């Protein structure tokens, strides 16, 4: 059981882990031990996630979200398979926790009268500065 918050927990049967050989440096270890982990979570079909959380999760996950509605997290940060597995699970928990927080609705407000006046005064001053940038007339050029 993967605990996300007080309301959301992911069952072990919803997670599929596969291990492959990691890329990059690591000496002989990288050639013989499958330390990289690929964690797959079928988020769209999960009975433990509410529908609004699934929608936010899809947006937050980005390209880690597949067409089938699964989230794939790949980790090959360390040379230890167990540590990579823990990192992948923690990244999934963090992702779901971010999606579980509902964004606050923005309440539209009108600008204050003072801020409107300051904005218009700044525009007028800027226009005056720009009007002074024209070609300078010589004293005898009338």
PDB file of C-alpha atoms in Angstrom:
ATOM      1  CA  UNK A   1       0.000   0.000   0.000  1.00  0.00           C
ATOM      2  CA  UNK A   2       1.423   3.347  -1.111  1.00  0.00           C
ATOM      3  CA  UNK A   3       0.117   6.133   1.142  1.00  0.00           C
ATOM      4  CA  UNK A   4      -0.334   9.552  -0.556  1.00  0.00           C
ATOM      5  CA  UNK A   5      -2.464  11.488   1.939  1.00  0.00           C
ATOM      6  CA  UNK A   6      -5.332  10.900   4.388  1.00  0.00           C
ATOM      7  CA  UNK A   7      -7.798  10.249   1.558  1.00  0.00           C
ATOM      8  CA  UNK A   8      -5.709   8.591  -1.169  1.00  0.00           C
ATOM      9  CA  UNK A   9      -3.764   5.326  -1.024  1.00  0.00           C
ATOM     10  CA  UNK A  10      -2.523   3.243  -3.941  1.00  0.00           C
ATOM     11  CA  UNK A  11      -2.738  -0.551  -3.720  1.00  0.00           C
ATOM     12  CA  UNK A  12       0.288  -2.662  -4.660  1.00  0.00           C
ATOM     13  CA  UNK A  13      -1.599  -4.463  -7.446  1.00  0.00           C
ATOM     14  CA  UNK A  14      -2.004  -1.128  -9.293  1.00  0.00           C
ATOM     15  CA  UNK A  15       1.770  -0.739  -9.668  1.00  0.00           C
ATOM     16  CA  UNK A  16       3.854  -2.629 -12.226  1.00  0.00           C
ATOM     17  CA  UNK A  17       7.633  -2.451 -11.940  1.00  0.00           C
ATOM     18  CA  UNK A  18      10.136  -3.611 -14.518  1.00  0.00           C
ATOM     19  CA  UNK A  19      13.899  -3.495 -14.183  1.00  0.00           C
ATOM     20  CA  UNK A  20      16.434  -2.920 -16.952  1.00  0.00           C
ATOM     21  CA  UNK A  21      20.102  -2.174 -17.222  1.00  0.00           C
ATOM     22  CA  UNK A  22      20.889   1.466 -16.513  1.00  0.00           C
ATOM     23  CA  UNK A  23      22.680   3.702 -18.983  1.00  0.00           C
ATOM     24  CA  UNK A  24      25.760   5.788 -18.323  1.00  0.00           C
ATOM     25  CA  UNK A  25      28.797   5.214 -16.119  1.00  0.00           C
ATOM     26  CA  UNK A  26      28.949   2.492 -13.510  1.00  0.00           C
ATOM     27  CA  UNK A  27      31.765   0.209 -14.554  1.00  0.00           C
ATOM     28  CA  UNK A  28      31.132  -3.511 -14.726  1.00  0.00           C
ATOM     29  CA  UNK A  29      28.123  -3.111 -12.438  1.00  0.00           C
ATOM     30  CA  UNK A  30      26.120  -1.418 -15.195  1.00  0.00           C
ATOM     31  CA  UNK A  31      26.716  -4.367 -17.545  1.00  0.00           C
ATOM     32  CA  UNK A  32      25.508  -7.092 -15.212  1.00  0.00           C
ATOM     33  CA  UNK A  33      22.851  -5.704 -12.865  1.00  0.00           C
ATOM     34  CA  UNK A  34      19.407  -4.440 -13.874  1.00  0.00           C
ATOM     35  CA  UNK A  35      19.247  -1.387 -11.595  1.00  0.00           C
ATOM     36  CA  UNK A  36      17.072   1.011 -13.614  1.00  0.00           C
ATOM     37  CA  UNK A  37      13.383   0.840 -12.714  1.00  0.00           C
ATOM     38  CA  UNK A  38      10.314   1.645 -14.780  1.00  0.00           C
ATOM     39  CA  UNK A  39       7.233   2.148 -12.608  1.00  0.00           C
ATOM     40  CA  UNK A  40       3.865   1.953 -14.364  1.00  0.00           C
ATOM     41  CA  UNK A  41       0.672   3.110 -12.657  1.00  0.00           C
ATOM     42  CA  UNK A  42      -2.678   2.735 -14.433  1.00  0.00           C
ATOM     43  CA  UNK A  43      -4.006   6.076 -13.197  1.00  0.00           C
ATOM     44  CA  UNK A  44      -7.042   6.342 -15.477  1.00  0.00           C
ATOM     45  CA  UNK A  45      -8.386   2.986 -14.248  1.00  0.00           C
ATOM     46  CA  UNK A  46      -7.455   3.401 -10.604  1.00  0.00           C
ATOM     47  CA  UNK A  47     -10.454   3.046  -8.256  1.00  0.00           C
ATOM     48  CA  UNK A  48      -8.581   4.946  -5.526  1.00  0.00           C
ATOM     49  CA  UNK A  49      -8.290   8.275  -7.382  1.00  0.00           C
ATOM     50  CA  UNK A  50     -11.237  10.681  -7.618  1.00  0.00           C
ATOM     51  CA  UNK A  51     -12.061  11.968 -11.112  1.00  0.00           C
ATOM     52  CA  UNK A  52     -10.884  15.590 -10.531  1.00  0.00           C
ATOM     53  CA  UNK A  53      -7.533  14.280  -9.256  1.00  0.00           C
ATOM     54  CA  UNK A  54      -7.171  12.113 -12.388  1.00  0.00           C
ATOM     55  CA  UNK A  55      -7.747  15.156 -14.639  1.00  0.00           C
ATOM     56  CA  UNK A  56      -5.207  17.289 -12.764  1.00  0.00           C
ATOM     57  CA  UNK A  57      -2.768  14.361 -12.684  1.00  0.00           C
ATOM     58  CA  UNK A  58      -2.956  13.987 -16.460  1.00  0.00           C
ATOM     59  CA  UNK A  59      -2.108  17.691 -16.893  1.00  0.00           C
ATOM     60  CA  UNK A  60       0.723  17.621 -14.324  1.00  0.00           C
ATOM     61  CA  UNK A  61       2.235  14.322 -15.577  1.00  0.00           C
ATOM     62  CA  UNK A  62       2.703  15.701 -19.095  1.00  0.00           C
ATOM     63  CA  UNK A  63       4.530  13.298 -21.389  1.00  0.00           C
ATOM     64  CA  UNK A  64       4.788  10.653 -18.643  1.00  0.00           C
ATOM     65  CA  UNK A  65       1.019  10.077 -19.219  1.00  0.00           C
ATOM     66  CA  UNK A  66       0.461   7.465 -21.943  1.00  0.00           C
ATOM     67  CA  UNK A  67      -2.434   7.230 -24.387  1.00  0.00           C
ATOM     68  CA  UNK A  68      -3.791   4.315 -22.350  1.00  0.00           C
ATOM     69  CA  UNK A  69      -4.002   6.479 -19.229  1.00  0.00           C
ATOM     70  CA  UNK A  70      -0.971   5.118 -17.413  1.00  0.00           C
ATOM     71  CA  UNK A  71       1.835   7.069 -15.763  1.00  0.00           C
ATOM     72  CA  UNK A  72       5.336   5.784 -16.453  1.00  0.00           C
ATOM     73  CA  UNK A  73       8.179   6.898 -14.205  1.00  0.00           C
ATOM     74  CA  UNK A  74      11.716   5.852 -15.101  1.00  0.00           C
ATOM     75  CA  UNK A  75      14.545   6.125 -12.565  1.00  0.00           C
ATOM     76  CA  UNK A  76      18.204   5.222 -12.959  1.00  0.00           C
ATOM     77  CA  UNK A  77      19.702   7.752 -10.544  1.00  0.00           C
ATOM     78  CA  UNK A  78      21.632   5.364  -8.320  1.00  0.00           C
ATOM     79  CA  UNK A  79      23.489   2.073  -8.689  1.00  0.00           C
ATOM     80  CA  UNK A  80      21.089   0.371  -6.282  1.00  0.00           C
ATOM     81  CA  UNK A  81      17.923  -1.233  -7.613  1.00  0.00           C
ATOM     82  CA  UNK A  82      16.147  -0.876  -4.254  1.00  0.00           C
ATOM     83  CA  UNK A  83      17.040   2.833  -4.003  1.00  0.00           C
ATOM     84  CA  UNK A  84      15.857   3.503  -7.579  1.00  0.00           C
ATOM     85  CA  UNK A  85      12.614   1.683  -6.753  1.00  0.00           C
ATOM     86  CA  UNK A  86      12.072   3.869  -3.675  1.00  0.00           C
ATOM     87  CA  UNK A  87      12.824   7.041  -5.666  1.00  0.00           C
ATOM     88  CA  UNK A  88      10.312   6.053  -8.375  1.00  0.00           C
ATOM     89  CA  UNK A  89       7.603   5.367  -5.803  1.00  0.00           C
ATOM     90  CA  UNK A  90       8.309   8.666  -4.038  1.00  0.00           C
ATOM     91  CA  UNK A  91       8.086  10.566  -7.350  1.00  0.00           C
ATOM     92  CA  UNK A  92       4.706   8.956  -8.022  1.00  0.00           C
ATOM     93  CA  UNK A  93       3.471   9.897  -4.533  1.00  0.00           C
ATOM     94  CA  UNK A  94       4.672  13.498  -5.014  1.00  0.00           C
ATOM     95  CA  UNK A  95       2.949  13.694  -8.399  1.00  0.00           C
ATOM     96  CA  UNK A  96      -0.364  12.442  -7.016  1.00  0.00           C
ATOM     97  CA  UNK A  97      -0.080  14.690  -3.951  1.00  0.00           C
ATOM     98  CA  UNK A  98       0.370  17.730  -6.218  1.00  0.00           C
ATOM     99  CA  UNK A  99      -2.688  16.681  -8.237  1.00  0.00           C
ATOM    100  CA  UNK A 100      -4.752  16.160  -5.070  1.00  0.00           C
ATOM    101  CA  UNK A 101      -4.507  19.855  -4.165  1.00  0.00           C
ATOM    102  CA  UNK A 102      -7.361  21.695  -5.835  1.00  0.00           C
ATOM    103  CA  UNK A 103      -6.285  25.071  -7.236  1.00  0.00           C
ATOM    104  CA  UNK A 104      -7.946  28.111  -5.728  1.00  0.00           C
ATOM    105  CA  UNK A 105     -10.514  29.829  -7.896  1.00  0.00           C
ATOM    106  CA  UNK A 106      -9.379  33.289  -8.917  1.00  0.00           C
ATOM    107  CA  UNK A 107     -11.794  36.014  -7.974  1.00  0.00           C
ATOM    108  CA  UNK A 108     -11.777  38.813 -10.536  1.00  0.00           C
ATOM    109  CA  UNK A 109     -11.335  42.243  -8.940  1.00  0.00           C
ATOM    110  CA  UNK A 110     -11.444  45.736 -10.385  1.00  0.00           C
ATOM    111  CA  UNK A 111      -8.307  47.867 -10.308  1.00  0.00           C
ATOM    112  CA  UNK A 112      -8.431  50.680  -7.752  1.00  0.00           C
ATOM    113  CA  UNK A 113      -8.946  54.247  -8.902  1.00  0.00           C
ATOM    114  CA  UNK A 114      -5.473  55.180  -7.655  1.00  0.00           C
ATOM    115  CA  UNK A 115      -3.804  52.384  -9.645  1.00  0.00           C
ATOM    116  CA  UNK A 116      -5.691  53.461 -12.794  1.00  0.00           C
ATOM    117  CA  UNK A 117      -4.526  57.063 -12.338  1.00  0.00           C
ATOM    118  CA  UNK A 118      -0.922  55.989 -11.716  1.00  0.00           C
ATOM    119  CA  UNK A 119      -0.975  53.827 -14.856  1.00  0.00           C
ATOM    120  CA  UNK A 120      -2.313  56.678 -17.001  1.00  0.00           C
ATOM    121  CA  UNK A 121       0.189  59.143 -15.514  1.00  0.00           C
ATOM    122  CA  UNK A 122       3.043  56.742 -16.301  1.00  0.00           C
ATOM    123  CA  UNK A 123       1.778  56.351 -19.885  1.00  0.00           C
ATOM    124  CA  UNK A 124       1.602  60.139 -20.315  1.00  0.00           C
ATOM    125  CA  UNK A 125       5.113  60.612 -18.945  1.00  0.00           C
ATOM    126  CA  UNK A 126       6.452  57.876 -21.231  1.00  0.00           C
ATOM    127  CA  UNK A 127       4.729  59.486 -24.232  1.00  0.00           C
ATOM    128  CA  UNK A 128       6.354  62.829 -23.411  1.00  0.00           C
ATOM    129  CA  UNK A 129       9.800  61.205 -23.233  1.00  0.00           C
ATOM    130  CA  UNK A 130       9.233  59.556 -26.625  1.00  0.00           C
ATOM    131  CA  UNK A 131       7.990  62.800 -28.199  1.00  0.00           C
ATOM    132  CA  UNK A 132      11.323  64.426 -27.331  1.00  0.00           C
ATOM    133  CA  UNK A 133      13.206  61.784 -29.354  1.00  0.00           C
ATOM    134  CA  UNK A 134      12.346  63.264 -32.747  1.00  0.00           C
ATOM    135  CA  UNK A 135      14.732  65.030 -35.097  1.00  0.00           C
ATOM    136  CA  UNK A 136      16.202  68.166 -33.557  1.00  0.00           C
ATOM    137  CA  UNK A 137      15.515  71.292 -35.635  1.00  0.00           C
ATOM    138  CA  UNK A 138      18.421  73.666 -36.340  1.00  0.00           C
ATOM    139  CA  UNK A 139      17.826  77.313 -35.366  1.00  0.00           C
ATOM    140  CA  UNK A 140      17.724  78.465 -39.007  1.00  0.00           C
ATOM    141  CA  UNK A 141      15.655  75.579 -40.411  1.00  0.00           C
ATOM    142  CA  UNK A 142      12.164  77.145 -40.233  1.00  0.00           C
TER     143      UNK A 142
END
